[in-house]
Amino acid sequence: MTQYVNINVDGMSIQAPKGTSVLDAALDSGICIPHLCRVPYVADIGACRLCIVENVLNGHSKITTSCTLRVKEGMVIRSNTEKIIKLRRNIAELLVAEAPNSRAVQDVAKRCGVRDVRYSFHNSNCILCGKCVRVCPGTLGVKPLTFVGRGKDRRVEAPFNLKTELCNDCGRCIDLCPMTVVPCLGAMKTGEEHLCVNCEAKMDFIEETPGLCVWCYFGEGFQCQRHDLGTRGRARA
Amino acid sequence: MSESKLAAILKGRKSQPHQLIEVLQDVQSREGYISPSSMRDVSEALGVPLTEVYSVASFYKAFSLNPRGKNILTVCTGTACHVRGAKMVLNQATGQLGVAPSEMTQDGLFTIEQVNCLGACALGPVVTENGSSYHHMNARKVRKLIHKLSTASTEGNLNEQDQHHQ
Amino acid sequence: MNKINTINDLGTLREKLQSYRKSFRKTLILCNGTGCQASRSQDLIGSIQTELVKQGFATDILVRATGCHGFCEQGPILVVEPDNTFYCHVTPDDAEEIVRKTVAKGELIERLLYTDPVSGKTIPRESDIPFYKAQDRQLLAQNRQVDPCNIEDYIAIGGYSALAKVLSGISQKSVIAEIKRSELRGRGGAGFPTGRKWEQCSDAPGDEKYVICNADEGDPGAYMDRSVLEGNPHLVLEGMIIGAWAVNAWQGYVYVRNEYPLAVKHIRTAIEQAREMGILGENIFGTPFSFDVEVARGGGAFVCGESTALMASLEGKVGEPHPKDVHSVVDGLWHKPTVLNNVETWANVPVIMQNGAAWFAGKGSKNSKGTKILALTGHIKNTGLVEVPMGTTLETVVFTIGGGSPGKAVRAVQTGGPSGGCLPLDKLYLPLDFDALAEAGSMVGSGGIVVMDEDTCMVDVAKYFLTFLQDESCGKCVPCRLGIDRMLELVTGIAEGNGKPEDIDLLEDLAWTVSETSLCALGKTAANPVLSTLRYFRDEYDTHIHEKKCPAGVCQALITYWVDPETCTGCGVCLKECPHSAVKGEKKQPHEIDLALCEKCGICKSSCKFDAIQVR
């Protein structure tokens, strides 16, 4: 028998099985908390920090990532306070300034309210979300992919030519990589990077409709896992 | 690395993945760096996937993945040494030898390393070189030190005098 | 070494050792900590021993090589007991005279005595020296009484009697209650109440529990933990054994950073000797309690001072922190309940159990009890380790004990390492208190205090710490990895004269983001150096931005070297020394620096005997 707990997210009471993360619980209930490094059914690491929420305990709000926070009976979560929205926007701004050459990153930035980028653009081809490393099945559990180095030298590598013996060409890493989807107007050359305004996330009034998944009103977006479910399950007003 | 050397390092540690860092420390001090073949041997002996050995070896600054020069000049860049001018000492060393920290010079004679605090703050800025330490350093003194090390043979002959009358 | 089978055996042994120590006519105590070793204390010890034999005093004089005494500026140090004579800056060549005069006849050697800089007089007795008198050396004072590689020294001064007391019938709950009553707060930086931590671990379900000693001490300029671990490892061990008893752990680890080989050696020796004597291992002192300790070395990562990263490193993995929504007292090393405490925290435990919680809580301020060891470094006369009651003002530490700055006036004091902040001169009235310093934008941290004089540029200090943190960040989470990178970009721009007024607002917004959203404490506190320098030294940033000048003369891009023609004698030394041939001039004529060739290495300035070269 699955044990369920009740938590409160943005004023809405939702039920989730014990052991679920707050992020999963929210997404399953139609509350979209922006995220980037989440892979369904694979352990979350809290690396991108976009899914931050306020966990209200004894009158104090503690900011933590919803993907690593397990649900607990009576939990009170706020995912779109002014503070969270600003912080999330700043994080997304850092991401898009680092790797603008991806429709997924641009989409997330737009979705999180980034309107201008105050940093000089770098043209990285990896945002170190770790999805590829985490989802790689390898051969008999031994993966060819791993993180190497530390800090700004951190990168994903397939060292010692192990790719040839351990990779089984499942293609999951490519499917999940945010950098493999080119911006809608084409690849950006070094020196020509910019904040793309054509992303599918047309959310100019996200601030006015908090707590509800963007897709309800605006259609599909790259990040949204509910895209298919929505057309089947939602009630049309 | 020879079989016997490796066996000595792995004694009591086989099949214990959590000993990985200790084992790599010993390999580093024996060989001066962690070579791909050492990584393979360690991976097999401890039961840790090779990619993970590489991941750990590349994460920690104590491990060098490339051979290092004969003279390893370590400049302390801790806060106390920094406010006493350690940056100028480091700049002089890297400029004079033409390499960045952790790189080896072409002739294989020098590698400059940076360390964040050796704990001898009263004597800062401090530079250590293969076991000897030099105190109250500045750009001029380190220039002289590098000259001396380049010309002298590294088998002893480092004048005791120089360590104190800086 | 004989095994100690019962608690009574310990008492008997102690008495025996104490009378042995008293049987010597004189004892020569020589500091052999890492700092003094760098000044040849090993050779000095060798010379002293040779001379004692040569002059016929080998049997009635005891020579003890100890760990750090703390008065590092005066090293190498030699103390003669029972006269309490204090000699400083001793060289191996002085050994002959010391034995001939002081050991043989009790005669003092004037030139080796400490000279008080204020009165100008020499002070022959160690206990009269103001540097020591102004401190409360509960932990540090033990260093001079023990040879760290000899467990018997520790037993002789009363060591392991706190453990004996605990194992003679104090319940686990009572030990935890006592530590709670003492209000001891973690000495590693976070200042979490130790008693509460132990209680949470004790209450956590499970039979497998661990205790860990965090000896990673990554803060640059801080070496308190090193000195305690190197100089008195048994004090730390005793604390760990008591803690393990309290929470019911049977295995402990000491995680020492890689850069402290002497500390690693000494703690390993201490553990071996403790095992030999039955103080570690099965059935300690004949009781049912069994506990053992292993030593693990760090790999050169500051981030491994963070508890979850340290535990990952102990497990043989990369030192990446994980989120702490469930604390390590419940889910720690190998997912088992774990108590992780700093070296100094553990060292305080036997002292508290011996003297009582009320005694400990009687020192310090309202929310910060006991004493704290500080590493006083930078532009300060008395560089070294000091131990003061919490609540002592920074002013007392820096000026009364530290003696102030040797050269230019003190400008700022940096506390708490890279996670802390810089406080200006007018804030030095603040007490050494966890809450007071945190409110002021800094923190007590692990106890590192770096004094900075007028020749320090605060923008450069912010840049230095950001560079350090960028290097040490594990790189997993976005705010820390990208945020610190961008903060460094902005501050570097300002230091190089490319700053814009809007940069400050962006810096503040970014700093706020990094501190609120980073995964671990490294990221969360990374913004402190920037924020505190902006708070107290904003005008210096403004000068860099608006006037493109560095008032302290540090930021390379904004300074030039210049020869003062009035002072220059034309001796030509700078011309010879300049590696870039940038100095031009005729003999006996004022020289000039060709700015196009000048690389600003500073060699000319340090070679000039007439102080004729200035930085503008």
Short mmCIF file of N, CA, C and O in Angstrom, two decimals, chain A residues 3 14 34 39 57 98 100 122 131-133 135 142 147 160 169 173-174 197 205-206 233:
data_model
loop_
_atom_site.label_atom_id
_atom_site.label_comp_id
_atom_site.label_asym_id
_atom_site.label_seq_id
_atom_site.Cartn_x
_atom_site.Cartn_y
_atom_site.Cartn_z
N GLN A 3 1.98 4.80 0.81
CA GLN A 3 1.59 5.79 1.81
C GLN A 3 1.63 7.16 1.19
O GLN A 3 2.62 7.52 0.54
N ILE A 14 -1.88 19.27 -2.05
CA ILE A 14 -1.69 18.14 -2.95
C ILE A 14 -1.24 16.91 -2.17
O ILE A 14 -0.67 17.01 -1.09
N PRO A 34 10.10 25.54 -12.65
CA PRO A 34 11.14 25.43 -13.68
C PRO A 34 12.31 24.57 -13.19
O PRO A 34 12.69 24.61 -12.03
N VAL A 39 15.98 14.54 -14.31
CA VAL A 39 15.72 13.44 -15.24
C VAL A 39 14.72 12.53 -14.53
O VAL A 39 15.01 12.04 -13.45
N LEU A 57 9.09 26.68 7.64
CA LEU A 57 9.13 25.87 8.87
C LEU A 57 9.16 26.80 10.05
O LEU A 57 10.07 27.61 10.17
N GLU A 98 26.10 31.94 -20.04
CA GLU A 98 27.17 30.96 -20.18
C GLU A 98 27.01 30.14 -21.46
O GLU A 98 27.97 29.87 -22.16
N PRO A 100 24.37 30.36 -24.41
CA PRO A 100 23.19 30.86 -25.11
C PRO A 100 22.81 30.04 -26.33
O PRO A 100 21.73 30.20 -26.89
N HIS A 122 29.44 34.04 -22.83
CA HIS A 122 30.44 33.03 -23.14
C HIS A 122 29.73 32.05 -24.06
O HIS A 122 28.51 31.97 -24.04
N LYS A 131 22.98 15.43 -16.89
CA LYS A 131 21.95 14.47 -17.31
C LYS A 131 22.58 13.29 -18.05
O LYS A 131 22.24 12.13 -17.80
N CYS A 132 23.52 13.59 -18.92
CA CYS A 132 24.13 12.52 -19.71
C CYS A 132 24.82 11.50 -18.80
O CYS A 132 24.64 10.28 -18.96
N VAL A 133 25.59 12.00 -17.85
CA VAL A 133 26.33 11.11 -16.96
C VAL A 133 25.37 10.26 -16.12
O VAL A 133 25.55 9.06 -15.94
N VAL A 135 22.22 9.46 -16.71
CA VAL A 135 21.27 8.58 -17.38
C VAL A 135 21.96 7.47 -18.16
O VAL A 135 21.33 6.49 -18.57
N VAL A 142 28.69 -0.10 -15.76
CA VAL A 142 29.92 0.68 -15.81
C VAL A 142 29.81 1.69 -16.95
O VAL A 142 29.63 1.31 -18.10
N PHE A 147 32.24 12.87 -14.82
CA PHE A 147 32.71 14.23 -14.59
C PHE A 147 34.18 14.15 -14.24
O PHE A 147 34.59 13.30 -13.45
N PHE A 160 40.07 7.40 -21.45
CA PHE A 160 40.69 6.11 -21.75
C PHE A 160 40.02 5.38 -22.91
O PHE A 160 40.08 4.16 -22.99
N ASP A 169 25.37 2.80 -27.50
CA ASP A 169 24.66 3.59 -28.51
C ASP A 169 23.17 3.75 -28.24
O ASP A 169 22.37 3.81 -29.18
N CYS A 173 21.86 10.02 -23.90
CA CYS A 173 22.60 11.24 -23.55
C CYS A 173 22.26 12.34 -24.55
O CYS A 173 22.04 13.50 -24.17
N ILE A 174 22.19 11.99 -25.82
CA ILE A 174 21.89 12.98 -26.84
C ILE A 174 20.46 13.47 -26.72
O ILE A 174 20.19 14.67 -26.83
N VAL A 197 14.49 36.05 -28.46
CA VAL A 197 13.12 36.44 -28.09
C VAL A 197 12.06 35.58 -28.76
O VAL A 197 10.88 35.79 -28.61
N PHE A 205 3.09 37.19 -19.21
CA PHE A 205 2.43 37.49 -17.96
C PHE A 205 2.47 36.33 -16.96
O PHE A 205 1.51 36.02 -16.30
N ILE A 206 3.67 35.71 -16.85
CA ILE A 206 3.83 34.65 -15.85
C ILE A 206 3.63 35.20 -14.43
O ILE A 206 3.08 34.54 -13.57
N GLY A 233 -5.44 15.02 -21.05
CA GLY A 233 -6.10 15.04 -19.74
C GLY A 233 -6.77 16.32 -19.29
O GLY A 233 -7.62 16.30 -18.44
#
